[in-house]
Backbone as CSV, one residue per row, in Angstrom:
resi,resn,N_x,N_y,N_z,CA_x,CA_y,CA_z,C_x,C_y,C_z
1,UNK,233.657,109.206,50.782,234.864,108.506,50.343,234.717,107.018,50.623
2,UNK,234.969,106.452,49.614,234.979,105.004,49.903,236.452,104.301,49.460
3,UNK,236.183,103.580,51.205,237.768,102.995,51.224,237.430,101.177,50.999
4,UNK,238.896,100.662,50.197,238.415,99.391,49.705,238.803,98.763,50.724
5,UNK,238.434,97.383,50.856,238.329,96.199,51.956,238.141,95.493,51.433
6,UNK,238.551,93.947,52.048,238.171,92.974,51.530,238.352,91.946,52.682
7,UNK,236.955,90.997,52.481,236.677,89.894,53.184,237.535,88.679,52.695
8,UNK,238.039,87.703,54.058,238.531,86.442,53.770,238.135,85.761,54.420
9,UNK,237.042,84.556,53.892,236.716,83.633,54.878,237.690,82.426,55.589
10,UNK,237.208,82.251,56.898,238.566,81.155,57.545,237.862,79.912,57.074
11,UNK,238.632,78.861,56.388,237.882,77.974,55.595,238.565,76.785,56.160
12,UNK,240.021,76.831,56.762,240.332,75.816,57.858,240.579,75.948,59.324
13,UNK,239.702,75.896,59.703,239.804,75.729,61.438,239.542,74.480,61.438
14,UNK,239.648,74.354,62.820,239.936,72.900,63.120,239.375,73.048,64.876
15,UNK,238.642,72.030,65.239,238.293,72.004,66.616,236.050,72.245,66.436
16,UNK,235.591,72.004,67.288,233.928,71.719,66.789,233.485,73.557,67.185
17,UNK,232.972,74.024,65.934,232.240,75.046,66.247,230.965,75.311,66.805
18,UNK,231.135,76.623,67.390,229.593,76.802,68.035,229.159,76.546,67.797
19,UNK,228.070,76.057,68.605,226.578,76.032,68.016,225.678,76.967,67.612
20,UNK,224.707,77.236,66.832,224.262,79.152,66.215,223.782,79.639,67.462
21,UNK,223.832,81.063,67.339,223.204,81.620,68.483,223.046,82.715,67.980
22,UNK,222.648,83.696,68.712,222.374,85.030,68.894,222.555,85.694,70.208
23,UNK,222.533,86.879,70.313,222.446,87.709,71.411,224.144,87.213,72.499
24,UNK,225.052,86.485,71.531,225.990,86.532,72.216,227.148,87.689,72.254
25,UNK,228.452,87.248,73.326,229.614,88.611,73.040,230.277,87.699,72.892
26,UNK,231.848,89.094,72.571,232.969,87.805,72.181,234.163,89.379,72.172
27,UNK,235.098,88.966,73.303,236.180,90.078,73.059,237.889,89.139,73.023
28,UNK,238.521,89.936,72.865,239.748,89.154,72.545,240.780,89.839,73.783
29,UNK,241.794,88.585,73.687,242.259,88.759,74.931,243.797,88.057,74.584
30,UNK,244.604,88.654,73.908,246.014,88.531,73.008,245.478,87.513,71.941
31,UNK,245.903,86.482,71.539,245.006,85.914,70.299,244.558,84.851,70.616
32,UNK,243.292,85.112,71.582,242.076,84.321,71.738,241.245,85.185,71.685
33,UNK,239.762,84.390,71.074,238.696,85.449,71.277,237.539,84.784,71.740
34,UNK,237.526,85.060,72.604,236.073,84.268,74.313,235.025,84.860,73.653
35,UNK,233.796,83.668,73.357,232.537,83.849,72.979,231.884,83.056,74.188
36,UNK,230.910,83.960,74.168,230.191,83.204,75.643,228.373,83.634,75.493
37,UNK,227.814,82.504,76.059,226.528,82.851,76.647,225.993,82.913,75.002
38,UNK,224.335,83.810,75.041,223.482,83.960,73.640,222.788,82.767,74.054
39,UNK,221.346,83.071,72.708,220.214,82.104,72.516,219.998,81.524,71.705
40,UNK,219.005,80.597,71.714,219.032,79.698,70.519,218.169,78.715,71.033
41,UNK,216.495,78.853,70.869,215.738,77.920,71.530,216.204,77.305,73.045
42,UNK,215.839,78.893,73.766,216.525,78.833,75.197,218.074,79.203,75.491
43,UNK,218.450,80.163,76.529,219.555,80.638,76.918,221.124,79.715,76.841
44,UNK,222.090,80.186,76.093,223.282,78.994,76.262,224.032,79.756,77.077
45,UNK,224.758,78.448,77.342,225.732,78.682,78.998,227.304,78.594,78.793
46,UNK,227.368,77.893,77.397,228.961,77.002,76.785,229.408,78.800,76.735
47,UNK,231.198,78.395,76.720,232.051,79.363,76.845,233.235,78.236,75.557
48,UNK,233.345,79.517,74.386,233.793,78.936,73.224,235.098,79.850,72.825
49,UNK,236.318,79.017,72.768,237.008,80.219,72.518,237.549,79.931,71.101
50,UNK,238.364,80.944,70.407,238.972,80.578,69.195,240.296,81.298,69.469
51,UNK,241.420,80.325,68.569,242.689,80.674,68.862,243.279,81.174,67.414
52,UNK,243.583,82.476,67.611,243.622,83.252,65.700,244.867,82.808,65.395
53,UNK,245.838,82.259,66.097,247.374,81.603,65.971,246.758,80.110,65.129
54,UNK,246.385,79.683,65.939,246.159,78.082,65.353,244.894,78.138,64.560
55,UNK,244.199,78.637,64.622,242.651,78.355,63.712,242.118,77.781,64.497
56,UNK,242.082,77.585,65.454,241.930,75.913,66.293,240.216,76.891,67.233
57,UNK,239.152,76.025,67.174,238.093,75.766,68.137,238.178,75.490,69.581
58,UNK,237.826,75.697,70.847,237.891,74.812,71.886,236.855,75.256,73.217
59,UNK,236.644,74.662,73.559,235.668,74.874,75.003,236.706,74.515,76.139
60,UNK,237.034,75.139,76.601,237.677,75.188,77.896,237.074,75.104,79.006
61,UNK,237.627,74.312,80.150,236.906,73.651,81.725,236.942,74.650,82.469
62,UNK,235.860,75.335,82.617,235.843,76.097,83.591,235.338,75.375,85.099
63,UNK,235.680,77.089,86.300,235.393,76.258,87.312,235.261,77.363,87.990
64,UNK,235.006,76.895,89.276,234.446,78.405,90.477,233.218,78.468,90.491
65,UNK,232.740,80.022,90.537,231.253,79.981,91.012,230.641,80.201,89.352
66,UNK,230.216,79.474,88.908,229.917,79.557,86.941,228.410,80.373,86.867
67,UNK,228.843,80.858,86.032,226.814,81.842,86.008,226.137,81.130,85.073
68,UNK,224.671,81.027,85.263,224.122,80.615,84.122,223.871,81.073,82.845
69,UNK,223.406,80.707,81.935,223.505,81.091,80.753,223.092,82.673,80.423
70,UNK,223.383,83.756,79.698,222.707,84.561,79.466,222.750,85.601,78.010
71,UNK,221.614,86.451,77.538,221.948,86.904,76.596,222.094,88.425,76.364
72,UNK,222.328,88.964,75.082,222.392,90.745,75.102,222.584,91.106,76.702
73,UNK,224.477,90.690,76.653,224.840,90.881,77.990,225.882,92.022,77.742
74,UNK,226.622,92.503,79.084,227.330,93.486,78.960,228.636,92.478,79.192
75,UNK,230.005,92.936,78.219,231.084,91.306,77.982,232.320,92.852,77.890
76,UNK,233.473,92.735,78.645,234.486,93.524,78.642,235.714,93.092,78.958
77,UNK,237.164,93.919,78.432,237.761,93.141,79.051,239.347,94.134,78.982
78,UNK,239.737,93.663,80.049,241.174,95.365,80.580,242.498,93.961,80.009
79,UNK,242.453,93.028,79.504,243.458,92.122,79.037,244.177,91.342,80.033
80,UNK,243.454,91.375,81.326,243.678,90.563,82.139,242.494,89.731,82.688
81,UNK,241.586,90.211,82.632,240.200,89.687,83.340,238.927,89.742,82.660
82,UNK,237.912,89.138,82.758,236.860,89.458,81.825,235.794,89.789,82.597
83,UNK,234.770,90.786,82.319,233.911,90.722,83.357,232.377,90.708,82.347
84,UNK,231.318,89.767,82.840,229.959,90.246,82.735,229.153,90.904,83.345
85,UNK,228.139,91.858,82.864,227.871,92.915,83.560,226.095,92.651,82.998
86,UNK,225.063,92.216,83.250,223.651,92.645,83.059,223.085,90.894,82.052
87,UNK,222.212,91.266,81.167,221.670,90.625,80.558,220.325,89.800,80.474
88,UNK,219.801,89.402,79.812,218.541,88.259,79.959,218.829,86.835,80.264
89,UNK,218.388,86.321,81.334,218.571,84.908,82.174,217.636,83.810,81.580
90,UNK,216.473,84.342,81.542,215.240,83.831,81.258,214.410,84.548,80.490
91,UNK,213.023,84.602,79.208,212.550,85.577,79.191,211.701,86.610,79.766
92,UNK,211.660,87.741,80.016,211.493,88.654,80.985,212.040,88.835,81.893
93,UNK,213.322,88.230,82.300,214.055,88.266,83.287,215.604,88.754,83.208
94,UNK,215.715,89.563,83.605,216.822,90.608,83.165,217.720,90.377,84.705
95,UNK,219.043,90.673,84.437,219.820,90.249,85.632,220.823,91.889,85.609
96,UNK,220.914,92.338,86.787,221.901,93.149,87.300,223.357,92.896,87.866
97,UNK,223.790,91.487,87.897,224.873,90.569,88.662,226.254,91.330,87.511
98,UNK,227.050,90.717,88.654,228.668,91.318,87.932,229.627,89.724,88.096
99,UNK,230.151,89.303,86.926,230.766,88.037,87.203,232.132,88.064,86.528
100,UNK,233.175,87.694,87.051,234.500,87.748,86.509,234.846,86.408,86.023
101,UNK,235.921,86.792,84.629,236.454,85.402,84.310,237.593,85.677,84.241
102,UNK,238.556,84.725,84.657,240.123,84.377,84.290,240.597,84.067,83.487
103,UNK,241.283,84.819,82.337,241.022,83.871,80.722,242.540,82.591,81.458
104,UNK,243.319,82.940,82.612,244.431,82.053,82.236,243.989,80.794,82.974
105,UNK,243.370,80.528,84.053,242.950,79.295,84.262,241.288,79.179,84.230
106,UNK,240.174,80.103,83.625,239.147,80.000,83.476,238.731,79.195,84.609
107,UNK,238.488,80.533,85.414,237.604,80.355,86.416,236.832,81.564,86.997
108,UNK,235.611,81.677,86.636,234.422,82.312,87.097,234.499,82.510,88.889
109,UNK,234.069,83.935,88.986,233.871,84.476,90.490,232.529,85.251,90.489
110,UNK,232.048,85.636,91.121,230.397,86.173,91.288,231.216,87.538,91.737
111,UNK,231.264,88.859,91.451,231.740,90.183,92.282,230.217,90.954,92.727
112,UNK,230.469,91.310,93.869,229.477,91.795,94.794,230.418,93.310,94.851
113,UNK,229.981,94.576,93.847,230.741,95.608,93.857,229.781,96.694,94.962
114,UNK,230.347,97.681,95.281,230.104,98.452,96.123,229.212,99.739,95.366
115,UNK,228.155,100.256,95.433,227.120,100.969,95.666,227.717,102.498,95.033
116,UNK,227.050,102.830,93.953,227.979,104.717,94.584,227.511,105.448,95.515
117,UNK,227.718,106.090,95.813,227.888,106.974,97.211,226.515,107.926,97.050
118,UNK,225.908,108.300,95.907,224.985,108.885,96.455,223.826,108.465,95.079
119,UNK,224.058,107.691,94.671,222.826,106.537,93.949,222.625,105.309,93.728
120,UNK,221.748,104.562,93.601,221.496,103.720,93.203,222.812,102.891,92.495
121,UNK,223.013,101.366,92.455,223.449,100.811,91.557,223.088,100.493,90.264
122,UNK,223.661,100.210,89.354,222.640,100.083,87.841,221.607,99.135,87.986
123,UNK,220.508,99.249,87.260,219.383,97.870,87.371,219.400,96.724,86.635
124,UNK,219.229,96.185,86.727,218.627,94.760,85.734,218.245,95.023,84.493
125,UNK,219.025,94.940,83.423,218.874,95.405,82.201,219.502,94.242,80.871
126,UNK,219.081,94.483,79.558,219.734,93.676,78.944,220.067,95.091,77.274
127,UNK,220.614,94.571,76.545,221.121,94.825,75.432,221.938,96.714,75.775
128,UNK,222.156,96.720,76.803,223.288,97.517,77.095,224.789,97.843,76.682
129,UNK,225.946,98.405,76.520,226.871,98.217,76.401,227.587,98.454,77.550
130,UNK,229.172,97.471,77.434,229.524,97.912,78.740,231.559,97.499,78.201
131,UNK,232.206,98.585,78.143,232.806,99.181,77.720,234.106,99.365,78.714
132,UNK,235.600,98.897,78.453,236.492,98.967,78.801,237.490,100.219,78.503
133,UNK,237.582,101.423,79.328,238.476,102.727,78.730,239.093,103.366,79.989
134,UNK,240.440,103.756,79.931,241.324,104.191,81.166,240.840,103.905,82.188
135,UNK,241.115,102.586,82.502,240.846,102.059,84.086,239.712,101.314,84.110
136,UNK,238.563,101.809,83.717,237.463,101.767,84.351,236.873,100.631,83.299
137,UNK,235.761,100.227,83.653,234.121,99.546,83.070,233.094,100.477,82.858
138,UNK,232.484,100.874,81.613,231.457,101.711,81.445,230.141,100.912,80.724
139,UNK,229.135,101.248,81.515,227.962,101.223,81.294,226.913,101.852,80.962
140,UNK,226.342,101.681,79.551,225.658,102.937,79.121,224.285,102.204,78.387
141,UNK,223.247,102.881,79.044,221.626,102.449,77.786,221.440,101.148,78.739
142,UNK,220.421,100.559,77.467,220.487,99.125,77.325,218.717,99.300,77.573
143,UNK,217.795,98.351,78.198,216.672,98.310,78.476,216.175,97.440,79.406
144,UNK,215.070,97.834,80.600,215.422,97.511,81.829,213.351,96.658,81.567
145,UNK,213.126,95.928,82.272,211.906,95.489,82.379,210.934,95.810,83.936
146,UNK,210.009,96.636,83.854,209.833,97.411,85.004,208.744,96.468,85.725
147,UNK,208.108,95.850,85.205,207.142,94.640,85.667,207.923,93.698,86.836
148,UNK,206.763,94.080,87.914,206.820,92.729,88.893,206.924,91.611,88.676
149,UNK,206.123,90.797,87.653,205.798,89.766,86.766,206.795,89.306,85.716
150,UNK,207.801,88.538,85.850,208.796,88.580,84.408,208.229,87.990,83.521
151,UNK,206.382,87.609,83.722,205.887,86.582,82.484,205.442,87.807,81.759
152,UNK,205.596,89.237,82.378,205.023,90.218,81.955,206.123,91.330,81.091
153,UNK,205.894,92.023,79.969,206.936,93.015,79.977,206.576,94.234,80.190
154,UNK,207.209,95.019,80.885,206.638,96.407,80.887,208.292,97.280,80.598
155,UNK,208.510,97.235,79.364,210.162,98.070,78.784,210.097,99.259,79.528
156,UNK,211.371,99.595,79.393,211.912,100.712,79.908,213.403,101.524,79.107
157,UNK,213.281,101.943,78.375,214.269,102.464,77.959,215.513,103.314,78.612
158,UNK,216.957,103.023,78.816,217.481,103.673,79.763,218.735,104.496,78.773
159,UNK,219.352,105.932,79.624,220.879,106.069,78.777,221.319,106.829,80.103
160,UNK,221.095,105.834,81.011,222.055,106.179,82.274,223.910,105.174,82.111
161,UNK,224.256,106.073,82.697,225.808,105.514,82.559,226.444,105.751,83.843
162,UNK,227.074,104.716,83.564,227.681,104.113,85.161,229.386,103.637,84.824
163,UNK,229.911,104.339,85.699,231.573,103.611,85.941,231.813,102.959,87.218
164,UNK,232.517,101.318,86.551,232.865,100.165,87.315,234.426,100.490,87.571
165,UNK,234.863,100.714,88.952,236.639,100.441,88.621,236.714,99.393,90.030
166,UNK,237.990,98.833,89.358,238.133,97.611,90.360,239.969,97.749,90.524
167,UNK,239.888,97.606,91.815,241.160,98.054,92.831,241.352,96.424,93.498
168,UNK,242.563,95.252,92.935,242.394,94.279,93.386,241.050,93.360,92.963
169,UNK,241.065,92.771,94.045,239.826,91.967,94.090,238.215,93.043,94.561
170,UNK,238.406,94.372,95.105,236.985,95.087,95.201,237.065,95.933,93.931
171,UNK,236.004,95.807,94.058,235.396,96.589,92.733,234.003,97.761,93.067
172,UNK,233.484,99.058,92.351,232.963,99.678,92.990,231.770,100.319,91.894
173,UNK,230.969,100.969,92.153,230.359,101.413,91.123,230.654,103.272,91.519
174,UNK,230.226,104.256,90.641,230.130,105.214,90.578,229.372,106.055,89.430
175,UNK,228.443,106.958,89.710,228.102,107.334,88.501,228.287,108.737,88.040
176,UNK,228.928,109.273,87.118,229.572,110.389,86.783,228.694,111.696,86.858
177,UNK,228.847,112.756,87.168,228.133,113.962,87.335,228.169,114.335,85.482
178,UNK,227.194,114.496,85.036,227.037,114.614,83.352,226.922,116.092,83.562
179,UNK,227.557,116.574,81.860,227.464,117.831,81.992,226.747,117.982,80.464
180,UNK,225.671,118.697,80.182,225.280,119.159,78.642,224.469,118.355,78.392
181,UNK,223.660,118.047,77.212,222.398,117.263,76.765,223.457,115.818,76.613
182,UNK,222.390,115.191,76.718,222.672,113.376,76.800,222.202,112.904,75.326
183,UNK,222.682,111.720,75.333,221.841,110.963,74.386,220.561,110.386,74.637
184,UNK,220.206,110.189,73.746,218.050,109.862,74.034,218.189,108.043,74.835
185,UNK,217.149,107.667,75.390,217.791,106.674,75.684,217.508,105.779,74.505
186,UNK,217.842,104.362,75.106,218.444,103.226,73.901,218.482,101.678,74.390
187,UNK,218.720,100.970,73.374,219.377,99.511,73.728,219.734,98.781,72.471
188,UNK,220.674,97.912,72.463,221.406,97.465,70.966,221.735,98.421,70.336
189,UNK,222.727,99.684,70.861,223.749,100.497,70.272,225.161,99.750,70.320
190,UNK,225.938,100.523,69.403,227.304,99.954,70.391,228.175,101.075,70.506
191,UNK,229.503,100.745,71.670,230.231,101.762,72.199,231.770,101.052,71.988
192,UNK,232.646,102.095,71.845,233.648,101.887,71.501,234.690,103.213,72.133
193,UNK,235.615,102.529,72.734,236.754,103.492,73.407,237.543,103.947,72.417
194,UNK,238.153,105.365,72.540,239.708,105.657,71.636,239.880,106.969,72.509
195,UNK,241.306,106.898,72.137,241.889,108.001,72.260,242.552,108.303,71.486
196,UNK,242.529,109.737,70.472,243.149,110.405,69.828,244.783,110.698,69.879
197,UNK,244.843,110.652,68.379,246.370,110.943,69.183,246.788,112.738,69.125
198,UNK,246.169,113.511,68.189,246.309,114.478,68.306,245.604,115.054,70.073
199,UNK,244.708,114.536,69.730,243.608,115.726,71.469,244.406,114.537,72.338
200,UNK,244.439,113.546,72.486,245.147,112.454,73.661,243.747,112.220,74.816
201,UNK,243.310,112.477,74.869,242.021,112.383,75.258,241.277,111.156,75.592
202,UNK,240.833,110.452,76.607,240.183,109.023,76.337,238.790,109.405,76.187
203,UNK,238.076,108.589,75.257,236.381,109.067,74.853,235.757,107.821,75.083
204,UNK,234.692,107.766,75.064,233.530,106.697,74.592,232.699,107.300,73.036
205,UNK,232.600,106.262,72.012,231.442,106.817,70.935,230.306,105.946,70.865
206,UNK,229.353,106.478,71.106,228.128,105.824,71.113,227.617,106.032,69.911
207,UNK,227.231,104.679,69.198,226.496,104.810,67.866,225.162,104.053,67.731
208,UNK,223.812,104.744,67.085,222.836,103.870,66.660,222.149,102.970,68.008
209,UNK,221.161,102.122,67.957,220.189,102.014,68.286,219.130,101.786,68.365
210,UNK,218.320,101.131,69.376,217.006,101.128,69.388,216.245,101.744,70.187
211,UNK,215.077,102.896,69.920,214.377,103.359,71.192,212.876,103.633,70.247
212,UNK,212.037,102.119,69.969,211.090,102.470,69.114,211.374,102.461,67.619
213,UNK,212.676,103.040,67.241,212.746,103.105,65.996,214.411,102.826,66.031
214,UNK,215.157,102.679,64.960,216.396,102.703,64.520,216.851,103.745,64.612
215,UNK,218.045,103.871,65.593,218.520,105.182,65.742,219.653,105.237,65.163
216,UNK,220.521,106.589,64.238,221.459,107.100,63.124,223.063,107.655,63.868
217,UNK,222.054,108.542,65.414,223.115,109.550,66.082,224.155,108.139,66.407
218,UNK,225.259,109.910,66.436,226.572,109.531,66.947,226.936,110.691,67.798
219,UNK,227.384,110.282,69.240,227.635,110.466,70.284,228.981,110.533,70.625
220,UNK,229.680,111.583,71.666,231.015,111.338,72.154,231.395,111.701,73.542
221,UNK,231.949,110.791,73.906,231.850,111.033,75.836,233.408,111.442,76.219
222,UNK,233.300,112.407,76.588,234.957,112.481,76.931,235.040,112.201,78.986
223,UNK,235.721,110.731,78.984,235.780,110.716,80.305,236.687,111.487,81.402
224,UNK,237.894,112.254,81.263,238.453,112.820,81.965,237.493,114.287,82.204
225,UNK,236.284,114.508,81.311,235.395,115.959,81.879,233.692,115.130,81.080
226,UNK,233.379,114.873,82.565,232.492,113.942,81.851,231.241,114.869,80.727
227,UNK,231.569,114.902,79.809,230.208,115.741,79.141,230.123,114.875,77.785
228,UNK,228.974,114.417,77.382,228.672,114.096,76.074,228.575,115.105,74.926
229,UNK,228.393,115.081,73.635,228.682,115.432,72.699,228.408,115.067,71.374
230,UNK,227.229,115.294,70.787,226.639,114.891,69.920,227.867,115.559,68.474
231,UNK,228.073,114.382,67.765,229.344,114.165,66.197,228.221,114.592,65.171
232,UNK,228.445,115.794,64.596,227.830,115.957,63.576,229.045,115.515,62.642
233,UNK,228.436,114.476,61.741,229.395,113.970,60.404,229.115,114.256,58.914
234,UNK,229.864,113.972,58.491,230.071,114.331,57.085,230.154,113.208,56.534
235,UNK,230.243,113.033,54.732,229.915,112.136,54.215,229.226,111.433,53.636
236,UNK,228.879,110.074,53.605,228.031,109.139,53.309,227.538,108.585,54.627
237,UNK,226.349,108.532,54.998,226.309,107.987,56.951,225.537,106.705,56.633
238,UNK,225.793,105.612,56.984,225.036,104.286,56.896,223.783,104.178,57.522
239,UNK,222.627,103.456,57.409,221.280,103.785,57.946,221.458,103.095,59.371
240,UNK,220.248,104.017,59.631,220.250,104.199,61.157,219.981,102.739,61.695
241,UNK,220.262,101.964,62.783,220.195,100.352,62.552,220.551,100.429,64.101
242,UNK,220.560,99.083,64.771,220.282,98.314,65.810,221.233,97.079,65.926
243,UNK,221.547,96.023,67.553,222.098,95.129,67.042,223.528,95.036,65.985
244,UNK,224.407,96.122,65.361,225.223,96.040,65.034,226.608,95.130,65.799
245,UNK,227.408,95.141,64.922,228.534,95.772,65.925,229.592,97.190,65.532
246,UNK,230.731,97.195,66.372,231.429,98.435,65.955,232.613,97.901,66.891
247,UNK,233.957,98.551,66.448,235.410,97.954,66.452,235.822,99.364,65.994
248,UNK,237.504,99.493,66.851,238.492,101.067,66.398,239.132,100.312,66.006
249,UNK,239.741,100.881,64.855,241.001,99.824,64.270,241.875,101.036,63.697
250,UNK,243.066,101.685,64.594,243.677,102.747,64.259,243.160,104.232,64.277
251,UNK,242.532,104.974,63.651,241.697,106.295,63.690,240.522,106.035,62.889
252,UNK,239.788,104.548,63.080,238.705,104.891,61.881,237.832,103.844,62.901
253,UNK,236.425,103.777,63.026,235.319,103.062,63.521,234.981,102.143,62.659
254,UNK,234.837,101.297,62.596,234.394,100.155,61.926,233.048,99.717,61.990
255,UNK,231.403,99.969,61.621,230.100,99.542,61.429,229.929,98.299,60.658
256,UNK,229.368,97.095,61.737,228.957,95.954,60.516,228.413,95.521,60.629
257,UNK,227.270,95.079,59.874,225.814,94.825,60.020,224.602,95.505,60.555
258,UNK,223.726,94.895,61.269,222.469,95.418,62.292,221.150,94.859,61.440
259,UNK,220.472,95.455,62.082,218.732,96.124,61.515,218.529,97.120,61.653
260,UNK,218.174,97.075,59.934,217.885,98.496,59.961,216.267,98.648,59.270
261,UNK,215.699,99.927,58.940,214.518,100.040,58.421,214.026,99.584,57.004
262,UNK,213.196,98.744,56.700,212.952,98.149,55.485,212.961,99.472,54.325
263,UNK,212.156,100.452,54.524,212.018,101.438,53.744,212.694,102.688,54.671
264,UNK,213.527,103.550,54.105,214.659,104.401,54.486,214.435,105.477,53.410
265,UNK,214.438,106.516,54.445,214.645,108.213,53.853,215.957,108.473,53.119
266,UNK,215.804,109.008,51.974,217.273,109.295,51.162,217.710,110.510,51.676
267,UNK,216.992,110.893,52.787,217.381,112.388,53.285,217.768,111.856,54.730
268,UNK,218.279,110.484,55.328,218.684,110.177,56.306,218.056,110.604,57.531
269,UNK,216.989,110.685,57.329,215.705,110.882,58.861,215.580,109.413,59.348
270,UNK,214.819,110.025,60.570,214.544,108.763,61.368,213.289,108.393,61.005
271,UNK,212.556,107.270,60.768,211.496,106.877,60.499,210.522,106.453,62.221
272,UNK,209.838,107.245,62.870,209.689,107.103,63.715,208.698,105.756,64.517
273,UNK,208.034,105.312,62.924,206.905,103.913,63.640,207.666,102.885,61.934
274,UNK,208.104,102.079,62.846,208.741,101.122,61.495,207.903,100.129,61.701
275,UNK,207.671,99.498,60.369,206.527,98.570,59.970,206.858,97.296,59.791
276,UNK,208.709,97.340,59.339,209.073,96.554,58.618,210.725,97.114,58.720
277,UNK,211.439,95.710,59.083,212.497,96.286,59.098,213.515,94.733,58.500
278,UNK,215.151,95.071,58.462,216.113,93.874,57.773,216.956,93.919,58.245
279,UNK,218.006,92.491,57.937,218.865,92.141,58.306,220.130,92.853,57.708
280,UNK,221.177,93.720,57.922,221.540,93.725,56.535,223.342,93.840,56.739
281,UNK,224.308,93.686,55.624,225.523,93.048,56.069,226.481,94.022,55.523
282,UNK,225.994,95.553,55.676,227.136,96.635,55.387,228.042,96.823,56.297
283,UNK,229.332,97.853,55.636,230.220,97.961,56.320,230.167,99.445,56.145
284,UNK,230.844,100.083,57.122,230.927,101.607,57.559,231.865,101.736,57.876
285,UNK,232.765,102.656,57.597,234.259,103.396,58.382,233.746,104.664,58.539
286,UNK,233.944,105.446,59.762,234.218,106.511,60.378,235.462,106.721,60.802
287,UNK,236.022,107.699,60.400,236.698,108.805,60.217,237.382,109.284,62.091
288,UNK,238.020,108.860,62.587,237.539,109.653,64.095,238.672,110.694,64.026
């Protein structure tokens, strides 16, 4: 089924726009939407917001303890606070740090969260997602660099998942007892919270991917019984792709853009050694 849409470009804003980048985030926080960090011949550090009331551009003075620049970071936000969670600092250099922002007087804090109780904290990873749903901060995938050497890479593919909740000013890690097959691991998927209104239920959906090749699956995490859940769908399914993004807007998922495989199976397989792959600027609705 194809549902119609239509694009409108914003053709008057007013205030100096970003500069190009990549590998940045950007979540909204009543009608502002905080873009921060990404690359662009070396790591950027500027924090850019846009105001969807006014059209209006602006860089706002931040202050406190400020992090340096970083990219394919983990960017979330509960509508009071913003937090960064992972990313690339430098190349080969992947960061595990947790940093809070204040959207009302923008000011940056460094959080030093607490350990779970019987593992490890998450590692140093970049192109992860990290995901705001009942209460908590979720962290899922992404890709970790296992080399001593950061002039060196030695990848690591991860689809460990981790919950952040923060009580006040402490904050804690924990990582959920999983129940049933997982997803394969990954990095440059994206994740998106809902809750149904029929089941009422809070979920995570994990879509697409990179692990070697462009990954298609769709995934569903129900956090009140932690077990994943592979979505067999129906339909038309958009190719399997990377780097997207994805947005809930009422009961339907929103897919737009990525990379995906230059040459693609009409029988929707995974192409397992890609030779050649594109940029490309579709849109997808799912059904949830």
């Amino acid at each position: 089924m194809t549902t119609k849409v239509q694009w409108k470009r914003l053709e008057t804003t007013s205030g100096a726009n970003p500069k190009p980048r990549h590998g940045h985030r950007a979540v909204a926080v009543k009608d502002l939407i905080i873009i921060f960090g990404g690359g662009n011949e070396g790591i950027v550090e500027d924090l850019n917001v846009f105001n969807c009331t006014t059209n209006q551009w602006f860089q706002p003075v931040v202050k406190g303890e400020i992090p340096t620049g970083c990219a394919a970071f983990g960017f979330a936000t509960d509508g009071i606070r913003i937090l960064v969670f992972g990313g690339m600092i430098e190349y080969g250099k992947y960061s595990a740090d947790l940093w809070e922002l204040n959207p009302l007087t923008w000011t940056w804090k460094k959080i030093k969260p607490k350990p779970p109780r019987t593992s490890p904290s998450p590692c140093a990873r970049l192109g992860h997602t990290f995901t705001y749903a009942d209460g908590k901060y979720y962290v899922f995938g992404g890709l970790a660099n296992d080399s001593k050497d950061p002039k060196q890479n030695l990848p690591r593919y991860l689809n460990d998942l981790y919950a952040l909740e923060g009580k006040g000013n402490s904050f804690s890690w924990e990582q959920p007892i999983l129940r049933g097959a997982q997803p394969m691991e990954r990095e440059s998927h994206s994740c998106v919270a809902y809750r149904g209104q029929t089941e009422n239920r809070p979920k995570l959906l994990i879509y697409g991917g990179m692990n070697g090749h462009r990954l298609g699956d769709l995934w569903s995490f129900h956090i009140d019984f932690p077990q994943w859940t592979q979505i067999t769908s129906s339909g038309l399914a958009p190719q399997p792709r990377s780097l997207h993004s994805a947005v809930v807007i009422g009961h339907r998922m929103l897919v737009f853009g990525g990379w995906v495989p230059l040459i693609f199976s009409d029988k929707n397989e995974q192409i397992t050694h890609e030779k050649e792959w594109k940029c490309t600027n579709t849109l997808a609705s799912f059904n949830l």
